[in-house]
Short mmCIF file of C-alpha atoms and ligand atoms in Angstrom, two decimals:
data_model
loop_
_atom_site.label_atom_id
_atom_site.label_comp_id
_atom_site.label_asym_id
_atom_site.label_seq_id
_atom_site.Cartn_x
_atom_site.Cartn_y
_atom_site.Cartn_z
CA MET A 253 40.45 28.60 -16.26
CA VAL A 254 43.69 29.40 -17.97
CA ARG A 255 45.61 31.67 -15.73
CA ALA A 256 47.28 34.71 -17.07
CA ALA A 257 50.98 34.71 -16.10
CA MET A 258 52.21 36.10 -12.79
CA ARG A 259 49.40 37.81 -10.70
CA ALA A 260 49.12 39.00 -7.20
CA PRO A 261 52.21 40.62 -5.60
CA LEU A 262 54.07 37.72 -4.04
CA ALA A 263 55.96 39.78 -1.59
CA ALA A 264 52.80 41.02 -0.10
CA ALA A 265 51.38 37.57 0.02
CA ALA A 266 54.63 36.36 1.90
CA ALA A 267 54.18 39.43 4.32
CA VAL A 268 50.66 38.40 4.90
CA ALA A 269 51.46 34.81 5.69
CA ALA A 270 54.58 35.56 7.76
CA ALA A 271 52.27 37.91 9.95
CA ALA A 272 49.80 35.25 10.40
CA VAL A 273 52.38 33.01 11.77
CA VAL A 274 53.82 35.55 14.21
CA GLY A 275 50.17 36.36 15.23
CA ALA A 276 49.33 32.80 16.01
CA ALA A 277 52.51 32.73 18.36
CA GLN A 278 50.69 35.28 20.61
CA SER A 279 47.81 33.24 21.61
CA PRO A 280 48.91 29.56 21.54
CA SER A 281 46.62 28.70 24.43
CA SER A 282 46.14 24.97 23.33
CA ALA A 283 49.29 24.42 21.27
CA PRO A 284 51.84 22.06 22.88
CA ALA A 285 54.88 23.86 24.18
CA TRP A 286 57.25 22.25 21.72
CA LEU A 287 55.58 23.90 18.88
CA ASP A 288 56.95 27.48 19.75
CA ALA A 289 60.42 26.40 18.68
CA TYR A 290 59.04 26.05 15.17
CA ARG A 291 57.11 29.26 14.66
CA GLU A 292 60.15 31.09 13.48
CA PRO A 293 61.40 28.46 11.12
CA ALA A 294 57.95 27.88 9.84
CA SER A 295 57.62 31.53 9.11
CA ARG A 296 60.81 31.71 7.31
CA LEU A 297 60.15 28.68 5.16
CA ILE A 298 56.59 30.09 4.17
CA GLY A 299 58.20 33.62 3.60
CA ALA A 300 60.80 32.14 1.26
CA ALA A 301 58.43 29.97 -0.63
CA LEU A 302 56.09 32.92 -1.57
CA ALA A 303 58.83 35.36 -2.01
CA ASP A 304 59.33 34.35 -5.49
CA THR A 305 58.05 32.22 -8.53
CA ALA A 306 60.97 29.67 -8.40
CA ALA A 307 58.88 26.69 -8.28
CA TRP A 308 56.49 27.84 -11.24
CA THR A 309 59.47 28.77 -13.33
CA ARG A 310 61.08 25.50 -12.73
CA LEU A 311 58.03 23.64 -13.57
CA ALA A 312 57.71 25.40 -16.73
CA GLU A 313 61.14 24.69 -17.59
CA LEU A 314 60.52 20.89 -17.04
CA THR A 315 57.43 20.76 -19.02
CA ASP A 316 58.50 23.03 -21.83
CA SER A 317 62.02 21.42 -22.12
CA PHE A 318 61.06 17.68 -22.03
CA GLY A 319 57.46 17.48 -22.86
CA HIS A 320 55.59 14.52 -21.84
CA ARG A 321 57.19 11.78 -19.82
CA LEU A 322 55.83 8.52 -20.45
CA ALA A 323 57.66 5.54 -19.15
CA GLY A 324 60.18 4.36 -21.67
CA SER A 325 60.18 7.69 -23.40
CA ARG A 326 63.23 9.83 -24.18
CA GLY A 327 61.44 12.89 -22.57
CA LEU A 328 61.43 11.02 -19.19
CA GLU A 329 64.86 9.92 -19.20
CA ASP A 330 66.11 13.41 -20.18
CA ALA A 331 63.91 15.01 -17.49
CA ILE A 332 65.42 12.46 -15.08
CA ASP A 333 69.11 13.53 -16.06
CA TRP A 334 68.03 17.24 -15.80
CA ALA A 335 66.53 16.71 -12.40
CA ILE A 336 69.76 15.04 -11.00
CA GLY A 337 71.96 17.81 -12.42
CA GLU A 338 69.77 20.70 -11.11
CA MET A 339 69.32 18.98 -7.68
CA SER A 340 72.99 18.71 -7.31
CA ARG A 341 73.64 22.26 -8.48
CA ASP A 342 70.98 23.30 -5.80
CA GLY A 343 73.30 21.84 -2.97
CA LEU A 344 70.92 18.98 -2.30
CA GLU A 345 72.88 15.83 -1.04
CA ASN A 346 73.24 12.33 -2.01
CA VAL A 347 71.58 13.08 -5.38
CA ARG A 348 71.29 9.90 -7.34
CA GLY A 349 69.01 7.86 -9.67
CA GLU A 350 68.09 4.53 -8.38
CA LYS A 351 67.49 1.99 -11.34
CA VAL A 352 64.18 0.93 -12.12
CA MET A 353 62.97 -1.26 -15.08
CA VAL A 354 59.78 0.15 -16.54
CA PRO A 355 57.15 -0.93 -19.09
CA HIS A 356 57.59 0.72 -22.56
CA TRP A 357 54.05 1.21 -24.07
CA VAL A 358 53.83 3.16 -27.28
CA ARG A 359 50.84 4.83 -28.50
CA GLY A 360 51.31 5.16 -32.29
CA ARG A 361 48.94 6.62 -34.68
CA GLU A 362 45.31 6.12 -33.81
CA ARG A 363 41.99 7.06 -35.06
CA ALA A 364 38.22 6.23 -34.55
CA GLU A 365 35.32 6.95 -36.53
CA LEU A 366 31.77 6.26 -36.77
CA VAL A 367 31.04 4.96 -40.17
CA SER A 368 27.29 4.46 -39.99
CA PRO A 369 24.58 5.79 -39.92
CA ALA A 370 26.54 8.77 -40.41
CA ARG A 371 30.31 9.49 -40.84
CA HIS A 372 31.77 11.31 -37.81
CA ALA A 373 35.37 11.25 -36.25
CA LEU A 374 35.16 10.27 -32.67
CA VAL A 375 37.60 12.33 -30.56
CA MET A 376 39.66 9.58 -28.83
CA LEU A 377 42.64 8.62 -27.10
CA GLY A 378 43.95 4.87 -26.82
CA LEU A 379 44.34 3.66 -23.16
CA GLY A 380 47.72 2.96 -21.82
CA ASN A 381 48.90 -0.58 -22.06
CA SER A 382 46.30 -1.49 -24.86
CA VAL A 383 46.98 -3.69 -27.71
CA GLY A 384 46.61 -2.14 -31.24
CA THR A 385 44.32 -3.18 -34.03
CA PRO A 386 45.30 -4.89 -37.10
CA PRO A 387 47.15 -2.34 -39.37
CA GLU A 388 44.22 -1.99 -41.51
CA GLY A 389 42.10 -1.26 -38.45
CA LEU A 390 38.95 -3.08 -37.41
CA GLU A 391 35.26 -2.24 -38.22
CA ALA A 392 32.43 -3.77 -36.48
CA GLU A 393 28.99 -3.05 -35.04
CA ALA A 394 29.08 -0.78 -31.76
CA VAL A 395 26.79 -1.39 -28.84
CA VAL A 396 26.58 1.25 -26.14
CA VAL A 397 25.91 0.15 -22.62
CA ARG A 398 25.48 2.40 -19.49
CA SER A 399 26.77 -0.19 -16.91
CA PHE A 400 28.30 -3.51 -16.32
CA GLU A 401 24.74 -4.71 -15.48
CA GLU A 402 23.76 -3.79 -19.08
CA LEU A 403 26.79 -5.47 -20.46
CA ASP A 404 26.06 -8.70 -18.55
CA ALA A 405 22.49 -8.55 -19.71
CA ARG A 406 23.44 -8.46 -23.39
CA GLY A 407 26.03 -11.17 -22.80
CA THR A 408 26.91 -13.13 -25.84
CA ALA A 409 25.08 -11.06 -28.07
CA LEU A 410 28.07 -8.77 -27.88
CA LYS A 411 30.20 -11.25 -29.67
CA GLY A 412 32.19 -9.69 -32.54
CA LYS A 413 31.07 -6.07 -31.59
CA ILE A 414 32.71 -3.12 -30.15
CA VAL A 415 31.44 -2.38 -26.67
CA VAL A 416 31.11 1.34 -25.95
CA TYR A 417 30.75 2.19 -22.18
CA ASN A 418 28.73 5.40 -21.64
CA VAL A 419 28.98 5.82 -18.04
CA PRO A 420 28.69 9.42 -16.76
CA TRP A 421 31.24 10.75 -14.39
CA THR A 422 30.21 10.28 -10.63
CA GLY A 423 33.69 10.34 -9.18
CA TYR A 424 37.00 8.66 -9.95
CA GLY A 425 36.49 5.50 -7.70
CA PRO A 426 33.13 4.58 -9.41
CA THR A 427 33.77 5.58 -12.89
CA VAL A 428 37.37 4.46 -13.31
CA GLN A 429 36.63 0.76 -13.16
CA TYR A 430 35.25 0.91 -16.66
CA ARG A 431 38.47 2.30 -18.12
CA SER A 432 40.50 -0.22 -16.13
CA SER A 433 38.50 -3.64 -16.45
CA GLY A 434 35.98 -2.84 -19.17
CA ALA A 435 38.00 -4.14 -21.95
CA SER A 436 38.45 -7.66 -20.34
CA ARG A 437 34.83 -7.94 -19.22
CA ALA A 438 33.66 -7.01 -22.70
CA ALA A 439 36.17 -9.51 -24.27
CA ALA A 440 34.66 -12.14 -21.92
CA TYR A 441 31.47 -11.96 -24.06
CA GLY A 442 33.55 -12.00 -27.61
CA ALA A 443 33.70 -8.17 -27.99
CA VAL A 444 36.55 -7.30 -30.42
CA ALA A 445 37.14 -3.82 -28.99
CA MET A 446 36.19 -1.50 -26.28
CA LEU A 447 35.52 2.16 -26.19
CA VAL A 448 34.84 4.00 -22.68
CA ARG A 449 33.56 7.39 -22.07
CA SER A 450 36.24 9.43 -20.76
CA VAL A 451 36.95 9.29 -17.12
CA GLY A 452 36.89 12.93 -16.08
CA GLN A 453 34.70 15.83 -15.36
CA PRO A 454 32.91 17.43 -18.39
CA GLY A 455 35.35 19.16 -20.44
CA LEU A 456 35.18 20.56 -23.92
CA ARG A 457 35.34 17.33 -26.06
CA THR A 458 38.27 16.34 -24.34
CA PRO A 459 39.34 12.59 -24.20
CA HIS A 460 41.16 11.26 -21.11
CA THR A 461 43.54 8.47 -21.38
CA GLY A 462 44.72 6.11 -18.45
CA ALA A 463 45.79 2.72 -17.93
CA LEU A 464 43.70 -0.45 -18.40
CA ASN A 465 44.48 -3.76 -16.94
CA TYR A 466 43.89 -7.02 -18.91
CA ALA A 467 42.57 -9.98 -17.08
CA PRO A 468 45.09 -12.86 -17.65
CA ASP A 469 42.30 -15.36 -18.75
CA GLN A 470 40.71 -13.14 -21.44
CA PRO A 471 41.55 -12.29 -24.95
CA ARG A 472 43.25 -8.73 -25.05
CA ILE A 473 41.23 -6.32 -27.13
CA PRO A 474 42.00 -2.77 -28.17
CA ALA A 475 40.73 -0.21 -26.09
CA ALA A 476 40.19 3.75 -26.13
CA ALA A 477 38.64 6.61 -24.52
CA ILE A 478 36.20 8.87 -26.32
CA ALA A 479 35.03 12.37 -25.45
CA ASN A 480 32.04 12.49 -23.52
CA GLU A 481 30.12 14.41 -26.15
CA ASP A 482 30.94 11.48 -28.76
CA ALA A 483 29.84 8.82 -26.20
CA GLU A 484 26.51 10.79 -25.77
CA ARG A 485 25.99 10.95 -29.64
CA LEU A 486 26.49 7.37 -30.03
CA GLN A 487 23.86 6.67 -27.19
CA ARG A 488 21.40 9.15 -28.90
CA LEU A 489 21.68 7.22 -32.18
CA GLN A 490 21.29 3.76 -30.60
CA ASP A 491 18.34 5.01 -28.50
CA ARG A 492 16.75 6.10 -31.86
CA GLY A 493 17.06 2.55 -32.93
CA GLN A 494 20.09 2.99 -35.45
CA LYS A 495 22.69 0.63 -35.98
CA LEU A 496 25.95 1.80 -35.07
CA VAL A 497 29.25 0.85 -37.19
CA VAL A 498 32.62 2.03 -35.80
CA ARG A 499 36.04 1.78 -37.34
CA LEU A 500 38.84 1.77 -35.07
CA THR A 501 42.75 1.94 -35.99
CA MET A 502 45.28 1.76 -33.36
CA GLU A 503 49.14 1.18 -33.70
CA ALA A 504 49.56 0.70 -29.75
CA ARG A 505 52.18 -1.77 -28.76
CA MET A 506 54.18 -2.90 -25.92
CA LEU A 507 58.04 -2.97 -26.26
CA PRO A 508 60.55 -4.56 -23.97
CA ASP A 509 60.94 -3.09 -20.55
CA ALA A 510 63.27 0.01 -20.58
CA GLU A 511 65.83 1.17 -18.08
CA SER A 512 64.64 4.26 -15.88
CA ALA A 513 65.23 5.57 -12.50
CA ASN A 514 63.80 7.01 -9.17
CA VAL A 515 65.39 10.39 -8.69
CA ILE A 516 66.49 10.99 -5.09
CA GLY A 517 67.94 14.29 -3.39
CA GLU A 518 68.28 14.74 0.42
CA LEU A 519 69.13 17.16 3.21
CA VAL A 520 70.85 14.81 5.48
CA GLY A 521 69.93 14.92 9.17
CA ARG A 522 72.22 16.57 11.57
CA GLU A 523 71.50 14.08 14.58
CA ARG A 524 69.60 11.02 13.10
CA PRO A 525 70.67 10.84 9.54
CA GLU A 526 69.28 7.38 9.20
CA GLU A 527 65.73 8.14 10.07
CA VAL A 528 63.99 9.60 7.01
CA VAL A 529 60.94 11.85 6.08
CA VAL A 530 60.11 11.30 2.43
CA LEU A 531 58.50 13.91 0.15
CA GLY A 532 57.34 11.89 -2.82
CA CYS A 533 55.66 12.51 -6.18
CA HIS A 534 56.15 10.91 -9.67
CA LEU A 535 58.19 12.37 -12.54
CA ASP A 536 56.67 10.28 -15.27
CA SER A 537 53.38 11.50 -17.10
CA TRP A 538 51.17 10.25 -19.73
CA ASP A 539 51.95 10.96 -23.26
CA VAL A 540 49.32 13.73 -23.87
CA GLY A 541 49.80 17.13 -22.48
CA THR A 542 53.12 17.79 -20.42
CA GLY A 543 52.17 16.25 -17.05
CA ALA A 544 52.36 19.66 -15.25
CA THR A 545 49.64 18.82 -12.86
CA ASP A 546 50.09 15.02 -12.83
CA ASP A 547 52.60 15.07 -11.47
CA GLY A 548 55.51 17.33 -12.51
CA GLY A 549 54.08 20.10 -10.15
CA GLY A 550 54.23 17.57 -7.15
CA CYS A 551 57.90 16.75 -7.87
CA ILE A 552 58.87 20.40 -8.28
CA ALA A 553 57.11 21.29 -5.13
CA ALA A 554 58.83 18.45 -3.04
CA TRP A 555 62.19 19.19 -4.46
CA GLU A 556 61.68 22.85 -3.94
CA ALA A 557 60.74 22.33 -0.25
CA VAL A 558 64.02 20.67 0.37
CA ARG A 559 66.01 23.21 -1.55
CA LEU A 560 64.38 25.95 0.69
CA MET A 561 65.51 24.30 3.89
CA LYS A 562 69.00 23.99 2.64
CA LYS A 563 68.95 27.59 1.44
CA LEU A 564 67.71 28.82 4.81
CA GLY A 565 70.17 26.80 6.90
CA LEU A 566 67.35 24.75 8.31
CA ARG A 567 68.90 21.31 8.78
CA PRO A 568 66.56 19.01 10.71
CA ARG A 569 67.56 16.56 13.07
CA ARG A 570 66.57 13.79 10.62
CA THR A 571 67.09 13.51 6.92
CA VAL A 572 64.49 14.91 4.52
CA ARG A 573 64.37 12.97 1.02
CA ALA A 574 62.72 14.13 -1.99
CA VAL A 575 61.90 11.05 -4.12
CA LEU A 576 60.76 11.63 -7.63
CA TYR A 577 59.12 8.17 -8.60
CA THR A 578 59.12 6.77 -12.09
CA ASN A 579 56.39 5.08 -13.80
CA GLU A 580 53.48 5.58 -11.61
CA GLU A 581 50.98 6.02 -14.52
CA ASN A 582 51.03 2.70 -16.25
CA GLY A 583 53.09 0.25 -13.97
CA LEU A 584 53.76 1.67 -10.59
CA ARG A 585 57.36 0.18 -10.88
CA GLY A 586 59.01 3.13 -9.16
CA GLY A 587 57.01 2.72 -6.10
CA LEU A 588 57.54 -0.98 -6.03
CA ALA A 589 61.23 -0.69 -6.62
CA TYR A 590 61.71 1.78 -3.85
CA ARG A 591 59.89 -0.51 -1.44
CA ASP A 592 62.32 -3.43 -2.44
CA GLN A 593 65.48 -1.28 -2.58
CA HIS A 594 64.84 0.24 0.89
CA ARG A 595 63.14 -2.59 2.53
CA ALA A 596 65.80 -2.78 5.17
CA ASP A 597 65.36 0.84 5.96
CA LEU A 598 61.64 1.19 5.96
CA ALA A 599 61.50 0.88 9.76
CA ASN A 600 63.69 4.06 9.81
CA HIS A 601 60.99 5.90 7.50
CA VAL A 602 59.30 8.30 9.95
CA LEU A 603 56.78 9.83 7.69
CA MET A 604 55.95 9.40 3.82
CA ILE A 605 54.03 12.44 2.13
CA GLU A 606 52.81 12.16 -1.47
CA THR A 607 51.94 15.02 -3.75
CA ASP A 608 49.82 13.94 -6.62
CA ALA A 609 46.50 15.67 -6.62
CA GLY A 610 47.76 18.66 -8.24
CA VAL A 611 49.52 21.88 -7.05
CA PHE A 612 46.54 23.94 -6.73
CA ARG A 613 45.49 25.98 -3.62
CA PRO A 614 46.66 23.81 -0.69
CA LEU A 615 44.18 23.10 2.17
CA GLY A 616 46.20 20.85 4.29
CA PHE A 617 47.14 17.10 4.42
CA GLY A 618 45.44 13.84 4.58
CA PHE A 619 47.08 11.58 7.33
CA SER A 620 47.03 8.06 8.15
CA GLY A 621 48.81 7.06 11.24
CA ASN A 622 48.46 6.45 14.99
CA ASP A 623 46.54 9.02 17.31
CA SER A 624 49.71 10.14 18.87
CA ALA A 625 51.15 11.23 15.45
CA ARG A 626 47.82 12.75 14.28
CA ALA A 627 47.79 14.98 17.15
CA THR A 628 51.58 16.04 16.44
CA VAL A 629 50.76 16.61 12.78
CA LYS A 630 47.79 18.45 13.51
CA ALA A 631 49.81 20.84 15.73
CA VAL A 632 52.57 21.16 13.08
CA ALA A 633 49.59 22.00 10.46
CA SER A 634 48.50 24.91 12.65
CA LEU A 635 51.66 26.53 11.60
CA LEU A 636 50.10 26.70 8.12
CA ALA A 637 47.04 28.59 9.25
CA GLY A 638 48.26 31.85 7.43
CA ILE A 639 48.18 30.01 4.20
CA GLY A 640 45.03 28.27 4.67
CA ALA A 641 46.40 24.82 4.78
CA SER A 642 46.08 23.83 8.11
CA ARG A 643 43.45 21.06 7.70
CA ILE A 644 44.42 17.33 8.67
CA GLY A 645 41.93 14.87 6.85
CA ALA A 646 40.84 11.35 8.00
CA SER A 647 43.29 9.54 5.88
CA GLY A 648 46.30 10.26 3.58
CA GLY A 649 48.81 8.38 1.24
CA GLY A 650 49.40 7.99 -2.47
CA ALA A 651 50.09 5.29 -5.07
CA ASP A 652 53.91 5.82 -5.19
CA ILE A 653 54.47 5.77 -1.34
CA GLY A 654 51.82 2.97 -0.93
CA PRO A 655 54.06 -0.13 -1.25
CA SER A 656 56.52 1.29 1.31
CA VAL A 657 53.85 2.58 3.45
CA GLN A 658 52.16 -0.91 3.48
CA ALA A 659 55.40 -3.04 3.89
CA GLY A 660 57.11 -0.69 6.56
CA ASN A 661 53.83 0.42 8.36
CA VAL A 662 55.01 3.89 7.77
CA PRO A 663 52.73 6.91 8.67
CA SER A 664 51.63 8.33 5.51
CA MET A 665 50.34 11.91 4.07
CA SER A 666 48.90 13.31 0.97
CA LEU A 667 48.93 17.18 0.30
CA ASP A 668 45.29 18.07 -0.05
CA VAL A 669 44.44 20.72 -2.43
CA ASP A 670 41.41 22.39 -4.04
CA GLY A 671 40.67 19.82 -6.55
CA ALA A 672 38.09 21.64 -8.54
CA LEU A 673 40.05 21.55 -11.78
CA TYR A 674 42.01 18.32 -11.35
CA PHE A 675 39.71 15.77 -13.14
CA THR A 676 38.94 18.22 -15.83
CA ILE A 677 42.47 18.08 -17.24
CA HIS A 678 43.61 14.85 -15.65
CA HIS A 679 45.37 12.48 -18.37
CA THR A 680 44.42 15.03 -21.22
CA GLU A 681 46.24 17.30 -23.57
CA ALA A 682 45.22 20.07 -21.47
CA ASP A 683 47.52 19.04 -18.72
CA THR A 684 49.83 21.86 -19.10
CA ILE A 685 51.54 24.61 -17.04
CA ASP A 686 48.85 27.10 -18.00
CA ARG A 687 46.39 25.72 -15.41
CA ILE A 688 48.87 26.24 -12.57
CA ASP A 689 48.86 29.44 -10.38
CA PRO A 690 52.49 30.49 -9.30
CA VAL A 691 51.08 31.44 -5.98
CA ASP A 692 49.25 28.13 -5.51
CA ILE A 693 52.23 26.10 -6.28
CA ALA A 694 54.29 28.40 -3.96
CA ARG A 695 51.85 27.78 -1.18
CA CYS A 696 52.12 23.96 -2.01
CA VAL A 697 55.88 24.35 -1.37
CA ALA A 698 55.38 26.23 1.72
CA ALA A 699 53.09 23.41 3.10
CA LEU A 700 55.37 20.55 2.18
CA ALA A 701 58.42 22.51 3.54
CA VAL A 702 56.89 23.24 6.85
CA MET A 703 55.47 19.86 7.51
CA GLY A 704 58.57 18.05 6.24
CA TYR A 705 61.10 20.19 8.26
CA VAL A 706 59.23 20.09 11.55
CA VAL A 707 58.37 16.35 11.49
CA ALA A 708 62.04 15.65 10.45
CA ASP A 709 63.33 17.97 13.43
CA LEU A 710 60.85 16.85 16.28
CA PRO A 711 62.74 16.03 19.51
CA THR A 712 60.83 12.67 19.79
CA ARG A 713 59.95 10.56 16.71
CA LEU A 714 56.53 11.14 15.23
CA GLY A 715 54.08 8.79 16.79
CA GLN A 716 56.25 7.74 19.89
ZN1 LIG B 963 49.66 11.18 -10.81
#
């Protein structure tokens, strides 16, 4: 799974992609007439994106230089300052940070251990926003459950116990609820701590962190994720009738809110500068790994797409704006602040695109909007057939753009990629640059650049 550094001759890939675009121009039987004007600029953007490894190199610099970028950390703020400086040097316009106050959760040292019937260290990661244990830790009988139904069936018998949710991965939606609400549901029966089997595809004894939400009406108990293998071992021991005793020590704590910022860089539109196409992503990450996939890669791709338009002299009619949101992971404060700070302008947001599923091989975009807009973006996406990214899915959006999309009823998109690896590395120490292929991220840049440029330049506003 770990990629060797540079592979495949990029120039050859660029030539193939460019030829594919030009080839499409010869038989555009069902394509709308307006699309022809965009074949040449699309070909140039794709060619420029695939011509070198600029995106991968910049992502390596971001992740190597600043490490993880959890909200409230020095690493995030240094990365924000760096991005503002580099975007300015790239010639992006109106480059700025827009102030956002963010939660400041600190993990501290942490440890979990099965004490009885045998001593085993449990491979764990505290959940984001969790409270800590007393300094000396807490030790209690642990009870493994496979579902909320089993939790409810055991009910008040769980008083004073550590509840362990051993719920196998069946996809993010059905599984993540145990991570996000499991602590409070266990606390409601008097549990003193919660451990959850990691929410992710099977890996190599790798715990996945992520945020939890405490219900306001329940006691806040410490909560951590453990590796799948450890959860299975606890299950087997319990199934054999053994009584489990676990010791958990976590220094986790929430500090006062810290100052952060959404980073913005633009290419100002030549005719209707007040109308905006947003290319969004989030610059913060969890405090494990270096957030290369979640979501440093999305940020570099969005930024690089705007840089290439500028470099090629492709200034669209409307403004294209890269927004590197802060604090998606444990607060969504960046997305909420953008909505509030730009509320008066949301009606001028033509399209918002979020890239937060990794910068693996792009397949196309998910799209949410009216039928007219859907027909238009389908036509635009046909320009990406040469790099295999022409698919338009039934719906699209993202956490960071969500508040603005909802408040302004803005058409929204997500970059869709080959997601085979995503939930193996999601929120783990394995989220590093090594999982990203330079050609894949270059293709993501190409897809974003073409979609962003063409929609921003359309003679008639998208959806009208
Ligand atoms: Zn993310």
